[in-house]
């Protein structure tokens, strides 16, 4: 600028309250008739919202690409796996029951089944799963799933459901809602039971409610539309998600769990399903509490 040129760029600036924001600035020199620079002028604009939306878009594009790749591999792999599992089952029938070969073949099939489960998750993530959406009452689905979810998390963790009142019907695939809730609830359980999450109270809460998404919400959240929506929120009293990994939790294969314990595909599967249903999912994390909010489509 001191050499007389205009500067354009994005700066990170601090507000009076100490919070940071992105500022798009154009700074140019003002010259006297003698061509000497006598002052500078700046035109500045707060572009934090644009920056947030851009980041969200990049994130979803990245996941889209990984999803396509994973889906392609998963599909072929699934075919190969079907052959492996099938022949192992056939061979098992041909040998004496409980012989050592019989047990080996059984192990092959057990591993094969685990691989098939993994592939199913990948296929869901890449949205290759066939969906059967229908008009449903979210609270009815929730009460149908409750028993199974309770069994899943074990006795020492409490599951509380708070169904919202007078919720309109939505269009969704109930088995996918189940898949989403299972993944979220399992993560919540893992976090509560982990050493880091010395949970005061071992509690998972699933809440449904209606929310009106207004213009200001939509401006800050890519891919949302204004209007009445159903919100499903799953929160837990576990370890919480720290700021530095919050942007990564939906990435395929991102996990903080021990080797062999987590695949890191849970939340990416959830993300895939949510997008397939034209919904949105957000994480809100305070220390010791994670809230995953899922907006399902507009209430008709
Ligand atoms: N409720 C939660 N509380 C704290 N951390 C969470 C929660 N949910 C997800 N996470 C973090 O996000 C990571 C990714 O979750 P994701 O479900 O995708 O994979 P995973 O749970 O590690 O593996 P898998 O789902 O195969 O068991 C987790 O490893 C964990 O660090
Ligand atoms: Mg998980």
mmCIF file of C-alpha atoms and ligand atoms in Angstrom:
data_model
loop_
_atom_site.group_PDB
_atom_site.id
_atom_site.type_symbol
_atom_site.label_atom_id
_atom_site.label_comp_id
_atom_site.label_asym_id
_atom_site.label_seq_id
_atom_site.Cartn_x
_atom_site.Cartn_y
_atom_site.Cartn_z
ATOM 1 C CA UNK A 1 0.000 0.000 0.000
ATOM 2 C CA UNK A 2 2.813 2.370 0.829
ATOM 3 C CA UNK A 3 3.946 2.145 -2.781
ATOM 4 C CA UNK A 4 0.590 3.489 -3.883
ATOM 5 C CA UNK A 5 -1.295 0.288 -4.671
ATOM 6 C CA UNK A 6 -4.656 -0.923 -3.463
ATOM 7 C CA UNK A 7 -4.700 -3.898 -1.085
ATOM 8 C CA UNK A 8 -7.524 -6.400 -1.069
ATOM 9 C CA UNK A 9 -7.881 -9.356 1.222
ATOM 10 C CA UNK A 10 -9.438 -11.066 4.170
ATOM 11 C CA UNK A 11 -8.304 -10.323 7.690
ATOM 12 C CA UNK A 12 -9.106 -11.860 11.007
ATOM 13 C CA UNK A 13 -10.119 -9.136 13.385
ATOM 14 C CA UNK A 14 -11.228 -8.893 16.972
ATOM 15 C CA UNK A 15 -14.531 -7.472 18.151
ATOM 16 C CA UNK A 16 -14.934 -5.368 21.285
ATOM 17 C CA UNK A 17 -16.188 -8.415 23.166
ATOM 18 C CA UNK A 18 -13.031 -10.308 22.235
ATOM 19 C CA UNK A 19 -14.588 -12.652 19.677
ATOM 20 C CA UNK A 20 -12.903 -13.051 16.320
ATOM 21 C CA UNK A 21 -14.454 -12.352 12.959
ATOM 22 C CA UNK A 22 -13.440 -12.420 9.314
ATOM 23 C CA UNK A 23 -13.249 -9.094 7.612
ATOM 24 C CA UNK A 24 -12.989 -8.494 3.906
ATOM 25 C CA UNK A 25 -11.047 -5.299 3.399
ATOM 26 C CA UNK A 26 -10.002 -3.030 0.548
ATOM 27 C CA UNK A 27 -7.392 -0.504 1.591
ATOM 28 C CA UNK A 28 -6.164 2.177 -0.769
ATOM 29 C CA UNK A 29 -4.000 5.245 -0.475
ATOM 30 C CA UNK A 30 -5.309 8.750 -0.931
ATOM 31 C CA UNK A 31 -2.888 10.917 -2.791
ATOM 32 C CA UNK A 32 -2.310 14.640 -2.872
ATOM 33 C CA UNK A 33 -2.072 16.303 -6.303
ATOM 34 C CA UNK A 34 1.669 16.006 -5.802
ATOM 35 C CA UNK A 35 1.166 12.200 -5.796
ATOM 36 C CA UNK A 36 2.306 11.970 -2.178
ATOM 37 C CA UNK A 37 0.273 9.623 -0.031
ATOM 38 C CA UNK A 38 -1.518 11.700 2.529
ATOM 39 C CA UNK A 39 -3.899 9.150 3.966
ATOM 40 C CA UNK A 40 -5.431 5.701 3.555
ATOM 41 C CA UNK A 41 -9.016 4.720 3.145
ATOM 42 C CA UNK A 42 -10.450 1.316 3.951
ATOM 43 C CA UNK A 43 -13.719 -0.323 3.032
ATOM 44 C CA UNK A 44 -14.412 -3.246 5.332
ATOM 45 C CA UNK A 45 -17.145 -5.804 5.613
ATOM 46 C CA UNK A 46 -17.757 -8.593 8.113
ATOM 47 C CA UNK A 47 -17.707 -11.801 6.058
ATOM 48 C CA UNK A 48 -17.834 -14.332 8.896
ATOM 49 C CA UNK A 49 -21.133 -15.803 7.703
ATOM 50 C CA UNK A 50 -19.849 -16.246 4.144
ATOM 51 C CA UNK A 51 -16.731 -17.903 5.506
ATOM 52 C CA UNK A 52 -18.771 -20.320 7.637
ATOM 53 C CA UNK A 53 -21.002 -21.233 4.698
ATOM 54 C CA UNK A 54 -17.984 -21.715 2.455
ATOM 55 C CA UNK A 55 -16.386 -24.051 4.996
ATOM 56 C CA UNK A 56 -19.604 -26.032 5.314
ATOM 57 C CA UNK A 57 -19.864 -26.326 1.551
ATOM 58 C CA UNK A 58 -16.262 -27.492 1.225
ATOM 59 C CA UNK A 59 -16.836 -30.051 3.934
ATOM 60 C CA UNK A 60 -19.906 -31.465 2.234
ATOM 61 C CA UNK A 61 -18.157 -31.544 -1.148
ATOM 62 C CA UNK A 62 -15.271 -33.432 0.391
ATOM 63 C CA UNK A 63 -17.603 -35.953 1.956
ATOM 64 C CA UNK A 64 -19.471 -36.282 -1.323
ATOM 65 C CA UNK A 65 -16.258 -37.217 -3.152
ATOM 66 C CA UNK A 66 -15.156 -39.699 -0.525
ATOM 67 C CA UNK A 67 -18.654 -41.125 -0.530
ATOM 68 C CA UNK A 68 -18.587 -41.759 -4.260
ATOM 69 C CA UNK A 69 -15.212 -43.410 -4.081
ATOM 70 C CA UNK A 70 -16.163 -45.508 -1.090
ATOM 71 C CA UNK A 71 -19.445 -46.470 -2.712
ATOM 72 C CA UNK A 72 -17.720 -47.694 -5.850
ATOM 73 C CA UNK A 73 -15.246 -49.824 -3.947
ATOM 74 C CA UNK A 74 -17.871 -51.044 -1.509
ATOM 75 C CA UNK A 75 -20.062 -52.271 -4.305
ATOM 76 C CA UNK A 76 -17.386 -54.417 -5.962
ATOM 77 C CA UNK A 77 -16.046 -55.525 -2.648
ATOM 78 C CA UNK A 78 -19.481 -56.643 -1.589
ATOM 79 C CA UNK A 79 -19.732 -58.929 -4.603
ATOM 80 C CA UNK A 80 -16.373 -60.521 -3.855
ATOM 81 C CA UNK A 81 -17.339 -60.915 -0.233
ATOM 82 C CA UNK A 82 -20.571 -62.651 -1.154
ATOM 83 C CA UNK A 83 -18.521 -65.265 -3.000
ATOM 84 C CA UNK A 84 -16.075 -65.744 -0.113
ATOM 85 C CA UNK A 85 -18.834 -66.085 2.462
ATOM 86 C CA UNK A 86 -20.900 -68.323 0.212
ATOM 87 C CA UNK A 87 -18.084 -70.762 -0.538
ATOM 88 C CA UNK A 88 -17.045 -70.857 3.109
ATOM 89 C CA UNK A 89 -20.611 -71.820 4.031
ATOM 90 C CA UNK A 90 -20.745 -74.454 1.290
ATOM 91 C CA UNK A 91 -17.415 -75.957 2.347
ATOM 92 C CA UNK A 92 -18.521 -76.044 5.947
ATOM 93 C CA UNK A 93 -21.413 -78.254 4.961
ATOM 94 C CA UNK A 94 -19.012 -80.709 3.354
ATOM 95 C CA UNK A 95 -16.789 -81.317 6.386
ATOM 96 C CA UNK A 96 -17.453 -83.066 9.637
ATOM 97 C CA UNK A 97 -19.197 -80.846 12.179
ATOM 98 C CA UNK A 98 -16.906 -79.501 14.936
ATOM 99 C CA UNK A 99 -13.777 -80.753 13.164
ATOM 100 C CA UNK A 100 -10.903 -78.259 13.116
ATOM 101 C CA UNK A 101 -11.557 -77.356 9.467
ATOM 102 C CA UNK A 102 -15.218 -76.809 10.319
ATOM 103 C CA UNK A 103 -14.168 -74.314 13.009
ATOM 104 C CA UNK A 104 -11.753 -72.573 10.647
ATOM 105 C CA UNK A 105 -14.500 -72.197 8.090
ATOM 106 C CA UNK A 106 -16.770 -70.859 10.793
ATOM 107 C CA UNK A 107 -14.160 -68.221 11.663
ATOM 108 C CA UNK A 108 -13.950 -67.228 8.005
ATOM 109 C CA UNK A 109 -17.683 -66.727 7.958
ATOM 110 C CA UNK A 110 -17.688 -64.714 11.162
ATOM 111 C CA UNK A 111 -15.005 -62.376 9.851
ATOM 112 C CA UNK A 112 -16.833 -62.270 6.546
ATOM 113 C CA UNK A 113 -19.976 -61.195 8.317
ATOM 114 C CA UNK A 114 -18.137 -58.379 10.061
ATOM 115 C CA UNK A 115 -16.742 -57.258 6.731
ATOM 116 C CA UNK A 116 -20.236 -57.363 5.241
ATOM 117 C CA UNK A 117 -21.539 -55.150 8.058
ATOM 118 C CA UNK A 118 -18.793 -52.672 7.379
ATOM 119 C CA UNK A 119 -19.601 -52.639 3.703
ATOM 120 C CA UNK A 120 -23.267 -52.090 4.459
ATOM 121 C CA UNK A 121 -22.296 -49.009 6.421
ATOM 122 C CA UNK A 122 -20.127 -47.761 3.591
ATOM 123 C CA UNK A 123 -22.929 -48.261 1.115
ATOM 124 C CA UNK A 124 -25.265 -46.324 3.370
ATOM 125 C CA UNK A 125 -22.725 -43.567 3.637
ATOM 126 C CA UNK A 126 -22.343 -43.301 -0.112
ATOM 127 C CA UNK A 127 -26.136 -43.205 -0.376
ATOM 128 C CA UNK A 128 -26.311 -46.290 -2.513
ATOM 129 C CA UNK A 129 -28.761 -47.729 -0.052
ATOM 130 C CA UNK A 130 -32.278 -48.025 -1.338
ATOM 131 C CA UNK A 131 -34.606 -45.970 0.769
ATOM 132 C CA UNK A 132 -38.285 -46.345 1.329
ATOM 133 C CA UNK A 133 -39.551 -43.072 2.673
ATOM 134 C CA UNK A 134 -43.123 -42.861 3.855
ATOM 135 C CA UNK A 135 -45.231 -40.532 5.925
ATOM 136 C CA UNK A 136 -44.475 -41.195 9.569
ATOM 137 C CA UNK A 137 -44.990 -39.768 13.024
ATOM 138 C CA UNK A 138 -41.549 -39.343 14.499
ATOM 139 C CA UNK A 139 -42.754 -39.983 18.059
ATOM 140 C CA UNK A 140 -44.318 -43.298 17.058
ATOM 141 C CA UNK A 141 -41.044 -44.420 15.481
ATOM 142 C CA UNK A 142 -39.158 -43.255 18.536
ATOM 143 C CA UNK A 143 -41.330 -45.231 20.937
ATOM 144 C CA UNK A 144 -40.989 -48.305 18.728
ATOM 145 C CA UNK A 145 -37.201 -47.998 18.845
ATOM 146 C CA UNK A 146 -36.915 -47.151 22.507
ATOM 147 C CA UNK A 147 -36.847 -50.705 23.826
ATOM 148 C CA UNK A 148 -34.159 -51.781 21.387
ATOM 149 C CA UNK A 149 -32.050 -48.689 22.105
ATOM 150 C CA UNK A 150 -32.306 -49.329 25.840
ATOM 151 C CA UNK A 151 -31.069 -52.861 25.387
ATOM 152 C CA UNK A 152 -28.200 -51.547 23.282
ATOM 153 C CA UNK A 153 -26.845 -49.142 25.884
ATOM 154 C CA UNK A 154 -27.013 -51.452 28.852
ATOM 155 C CA UNK A 155 -28.553 -51.029 32.242
ATOM 156 C CA UNK A 156 -26.346 -48.486 33.937
ATOM 157 C CA UNK A 157 -26.977 -45.776 31.328
ATOM 158 C CA UNK A 158 -30.371 -44.100 31.450
ATOM 159 C CA UNK A 159 -32.194 -43.335 28.241
ATOM 160 C CA UNK A 160 -34.770 -40.627 28.428
ATOM 161 C CA UNK A 161 -37.054 -39.747 25.563
ATOM 162 C CA UNK A 162 -38.902 -36.466 25.509
ATOM 163 C CA UNK A 163 -41.402 -36.554 22.666
ATOM 164 C CA UNK A 164 -42.489 -33.106 21.532
ATOM 165 C CA UNK A 165 -46.147 -32.260 21.507
ATOM 166 C CA UNK A 166 -48.354 -31.975 18.427
ATOM 167 C CA UNK A 167 -45.609 -32.689 15.921
ATOM 168 C CA UNK A 168 -46.654 -32.850 12.306
ATOM 169 C CA UNK A 169 -45.975 -35.972 10.222
ATOM 170 C CA UNK A 170 -42.753 -36.196 8.220
ATOM 171 C CA UNK A 171 -41.615 -38.173 5.213
ATOM 172 C CA UNK A 172 -38.710 -40.469 6.023
ATOM 173 C CA UNK A 173 -37.577 -44.076 5.983
ATOM 174 C CA UNK A 174 -38.185 -45.460 9.497
ATOM 175 C CA UNK A 175 -35.331 -47.955 9.236
ATOM 176 C CA UNK A 176 -32.969 -45.109 8.430
ATOM 177 C CA UNK A 177 -34.199 -43.123 11.410
ATOM 178 C CA UNK A 178 -33.381 -46.254 13.393
ATOM 179 C CA UNK A 179 -29.914 -46.438 11.874
ATOM 180 C CA UNK A 180 -29.252 -42.803 12.749
ATOM 181 C CA UNK A 181 -30.465 -43.153 16.317
ATOM 182 C CA UNK A 182 -28.511 -46.373 16.867
ATOM 183 C CA UNK A 183 -25.274 -44.723 15.772
ATOM 184 C CA UNK A 184 -25.849 -41.578 17.807
ATOM 185 C CA UNK A 185 -26.909 -43.483 20.892
ATOM 186 C CA UNK A 186 -23.952 -45.892 20.648
ATOM 187 C CA UNK A 187 -21.558 -42.962 20.389
ATOM 188 C CA UNK A 188 -23.222 -41.381 23.391
ATOM 189 C CA UNK A 189 -22.891 -44.606 25.344
ATOM 190 C CA UNK A 190 -19.217 -44.980 24.379
ATOM 191 C CA UNK A 191 -18.514 -41.427 25.435
ATOM 192 C CA UNK A 192 -20.287 -41.870 28.759
ATOM 193 C CA UNK A 193 -18.473 -45.132 29.460
ATOM 194 C CA UNK A 194 -15.049 -43.881 28.356
ATOM 195 C CA UNK A 195 -12.470 -42.968 30.950
ATOM 196 C CA UNK A 196 -12.391 -39.357 29.776
ATOM 197 C CA UNK A 197 -16.096 -39.080 30.340
ATOM 198 C CA UNK A 198 -16.253 -39.530 34.071
ATOM 199 C CA UNK A 199 -19.923 -38.882 33.760
ATOM 200 C CA UNK A 200 -21.595 -37.536 36.853
ATOM 201 C CA UNK A 201 -24.829 -38.849 35.584
ATOM 202 C CA UNK A 202 -25.000 -41.508 32.883
ATOM 203 C CA UNK A 203 -27.811 -40.221 30.787
ATOM 204 C CA UNK A 204 -28.762 -40.040 27.132
ATOM 205 C CA UNK A 205 -31.657 -37.861 26.111
ATOM 206 C CA UNK A 206 -33.536 -38.035 22.851
ATOM 207 C CA UNK A 207 -35.863 -35.155 22.296
ATOM 208 C CA UNK A 208 -38.167 -34.295 19.435
ATOM 209 C CA UNK A 209 -39.586 -30.858 18.846
ATOM 210 C CA UNK A 210 -40.726 -28.521 16.168
ATOM 211 C CA UNK A 211 -38.524 -25.623 15.192
ATOM 212 C CA UNK A 212 -39.055 -22.749 12.876
ATOM 213 C CA UNK A 213 -35.889 -22.144 10.900
ATOM 214 C CA UNK A 214 -35.715 -18.445 10.241
ATOM 215 C CA UNK A 215 -33.684 -16.430 7.779
ATOM 216 C CA UNK A 216 -30.815 -15.848 10.184
ATOM 217 C CA UNK A 217 -30.502 -19.575 10.953
ATOM 218 C CA UNK A 218 -30.535 -20.441 7.256
ATOM 219 C CA UNK A 219 -27.870 -17.848 6.558
ATOM 220 C CA UNK A 220 -25.529 -19.550 8.989
ATOM 221 C CA UNK A 221 -26.241 -23.160 8.052
ATOM 222 C CA UNK A 222 -25.590 -24.350 4.527
ATOM 223 C CA UNK A 223 -28.276 -26.473 2.905
ATOM 224 C CA UNK A 224 -31.193 -25.421 5.107
ATOM 225 C CA UNK A 225 -34.474 -23.894 4.080
ATOM 226 C CA UNK A 226 -36.687 -21.649 6.132
ATOM 227 C CA UNK A 227 -39.918 -23.027 7.534
ATOM 228 C CA UNK A 228 -41.249 -25.454 10.105
ATOM 229 C CA UNK A 229 -39.034 -28.459 10.732
ATOM 230 C CA UNK A 230 -38.882 -31.394 13.051
ATOM 231 C CA UNK A 231 -35.819 -31.458 15.217
ATOM 232 C CA UNK A 232 -34.451 -34.649 16.713
ATOM 233 C CA UNK A 233 -31.828 -33.992 19.320
ATOM 234 C CA UNK A 234 -29.644 -36.619 20.934
ATOM 235 C CA UNK A 235 -27.574 -35.446 23.874
ATOM 236 C CA UNK A 236 -25.426 -37.193 26.422
ATOM 237 C CA UNK A 237 -23.548 -36.545 29.632
ATOM 238 C CA UNK A 238 -20.299 -38.004 28.299
ATOM 239 C CA UNK A 239 -16.908 -36.483 27.593
ATOM 240 C CA UNK A 240 -18.060 -33.943 25.032
ATOM 241 C CA UNK A 241 -16.270 -33.300 21.746
ATOM 242 C CA UNK A 242 -13.340 -30.924 21.882
ATOM 243 C CA UNK A 243 -13.218 -27.894 19.570
ATOM 244 C CA UNK A 244 -10.282 -29.216 17.583
ATOM 245 C CA UNK A 245 -12.016 -32.350 16.366
ATOM 246 C CA UNK A 246 -15.548 -31.074 16.027
ATOM 247 C CA UNK A 247 -15.032 -30.393 12.328
ATOM 248 C CA UNK A 248 -13.822 -33.927 11.678
ATOM 249 C CA UNK A 249 -16.364 -36.171 13.352
ATOM 250 C CA UNK A 250 -18.356 -36.719 10.155
ATOM 251 C CA UNK A 251 -15.255 -37.675 8.165
ATOM 252 C CA UNK A 252 -15.178 -41.336 7.149
ATOM 253 C CA UNK A 253 -12.730 -43.336 9.244
ATOM 254 C CA UNK A 254 -12.246 -40.534 11.741
ATOM 255 C CA UNK A 255 -12.210 -42.098 15.181
ATOM 256 C CA UNK A 256 -10.666 -41.394 18.549
ATOM 257 C CA UNK A 257 -11.294 -44.923 19.695
ATOM 258 C CA UNK A 258 -8.686 -47.601 20.203
ATOM 259 C CA UNK A 259 -7.616 -49.667 17.256
ATOM 260 C CA UNK A 260 -10.173 -52.365 16.621
ATOM 261 C CA UNK A 261 -12.844 -50.596 18.644
ATOM 262 C CA UNK A 262 -14.250 -48.004 16.298
ATOM 263 C CA UNK A 263 -14.392 -47.888 12.519
ATOM 264 C CA UNK A 264 -15.039 -44.168 12.372
ATOM 265 C CA UNK A 265 -17.865 -44.870 9.954
ATOM 266 C CA UNK A 266 -20.743 -44.326 12.357
ATOM 267 C CA UNK A 267 -21.212 -40.611 11.943
ATOM 268 C CA UNK A 268 -20.278 -40.571 8.269
ATOM 269 C CA UNK A 269 -23.049 -43.110 7.725
ATOM 270 C CA UNK A 270 -25.402 -40.882 9.658
ATOM 271 C CA UNK A 271 -24.298 -37.926 7.556
ATOM 272 C CA UNK A 272 -24.931 -39.848 4.347
ATOM 273 C CA UNK A 273 -28.421 -40.844 5.431
ATOM 274 C CA UNK A 274 -29.259 -37.380 6.617
ATOM 275 C CA UNK A 275 -28.209 -35.883 3.292
ATOM 276 C CA UNK A 276 -30.021 -38.575 1.349
ATOM 277 C CA UNK A 277 -33.187 -37.450 3.120
ATOM 278 C CA UNK A 278 -32.421 -33.808 2.399
ATOM 279 C CA UNK A 279 -32.016 -33.152 6.097
ATOM 280 C CA UNK A 280 -29.222 -31.613 8.049
ATOM 281 C CA UNK A 281 -27.168 -32.564 11.025
ATOM 282 C CA UNK A 282 -25.194 -30.360 13.373
ATOM 283 C CA UNK A 283 -23.068 -30.992 16.405
ATOM 284 C CA UNK A 284 -23.181 -28.745 19.397
ATOM 285 C CA UNK A 285 -20.737 -29.535 22.106
ATOM 286 C CA UNK A 286 -20.308 -28.043 25.493
ATOM 287 C CA UNK A 287 -17.766 -29.669 27.702
ATOM 288 C CA UNK A 288 -19.285 -32.848 28.955
ATOM 289 C CA UNK A 289 -22.253 -32.704 26.702
ATOM 290 C CA UNK A 290 -22.731 -33.422 23.063
ATOM 291 C CA UNK A 291 -25.858 -32.537 21.275
ATOM 292 C CA UNK A 292 -26.423 -33.848 17.802
ATOM 293 C CA UNK A 293 -29.258 -32.064 16.166
ATOM 294 C CA UNK A 294 -30.925 -33.458 13.166
ATOM 295 C CA UNK A 295 -33.452 -31.480 11.219
ATOM 296 C CA UNK A 296 -35.754 -33.581 9.184
ATOM 297 C CA UNK A 297 -37.586 -32.124 6.237
ATOM 298 C CA UNK A 298 -40.213 -29.453 6.511
ATOM 299 C CA UNK A 299 -43.478 -30.339 8.177
ATOM 300 C CA UNK A 300 -45.986 -30.658 5.334
HETATM 301 N N1 LIG B 1 -21.543 -38.422 21.685
HETATM 302 C C1 LIG B 1 -20.233 -38.255 21.507
HETATM 303 N N2 LIG B 1 -19.439 -37.812 22.529
HETATM 304 C C2 LIG B 1 -18.111 -37.642 22.359
HETATM 305 N N3 LIG B 1 -17.466 -37.872 21.203
HETATM 306 C C3 LIG B 1 -18.178 -38.310 20.163
HETATM 307 C C4 LIG B 1 -19.601 -38.525 20.240
HETATM 308 N N4 LIG B 1 -20.034 -38.936 19.042
HETATM 309 C C5 LIG B 1 -18.952 -38.998 18.248
HETATM 310 N N5 LIG B 1 -17.832 -38.636 18.912
HETATM 311 C C6 LIG B 1 -16.471 -38.565 18.348
HETATM 312 O O1 LIG B 1 -16.544 -38.710 16.941
HETATM 313 C C7 LIG B 1 -15.734 -39.808 16.501
HETATM 314 C C8 LIG B 1 -16.353 -40.417 15.262
HETATM 315 O O2 LIG B 1 -17.580 -41.062 15.553
HETATM 316 P P1 LIG B 1 -18.089 -42.239 14.618
HETATM 317 O O3 LIG B 1 -19.397 -42.719 15.132
HETATM 318 O O4 LIG B 1 -18.051 -41.762 13.207
HETATM 319 O O5 LIG B 1 -16.977 -43.347 14.758
HETATM 320 P P2 LIG B 1 -16.646 -44.239 16.034
HETATM 321 O O6 LIG B 1 -17.771 -44.159 17.021
HETATM 322 O O7 LIG B 1 -15.300 -43.838 16.520
HETATM 323 O O8 LIG B 1 -16.577 -45.688 15.418
HETATM 324 P P3 LIG B 1 -17.830 -46.688 15.247
HETATM 325 O O9 LIG B 1 -19.030 -45.827 14.959
HETATM 326 O O10 LIG B 1 -17.462 -47.582 14.142
HETATM 327 O O11 LIG B 1 -17.946 -47.397 16.541
HETATM 328 C C9 LIG B 1 -15.646 -40.720 17.709
HETATM 329 O O12 LIG B 1 -14.498 -41.524 17.670
HETATM 330 C C10 LIG B 1 -15.597 -39.704 18.850
HETATM 331 O O13 LIG B 1 -14.311 -39.176 19.002
HETATM 332 MG MG1 LIG B 2 -19.762 -44.447 16.369
#
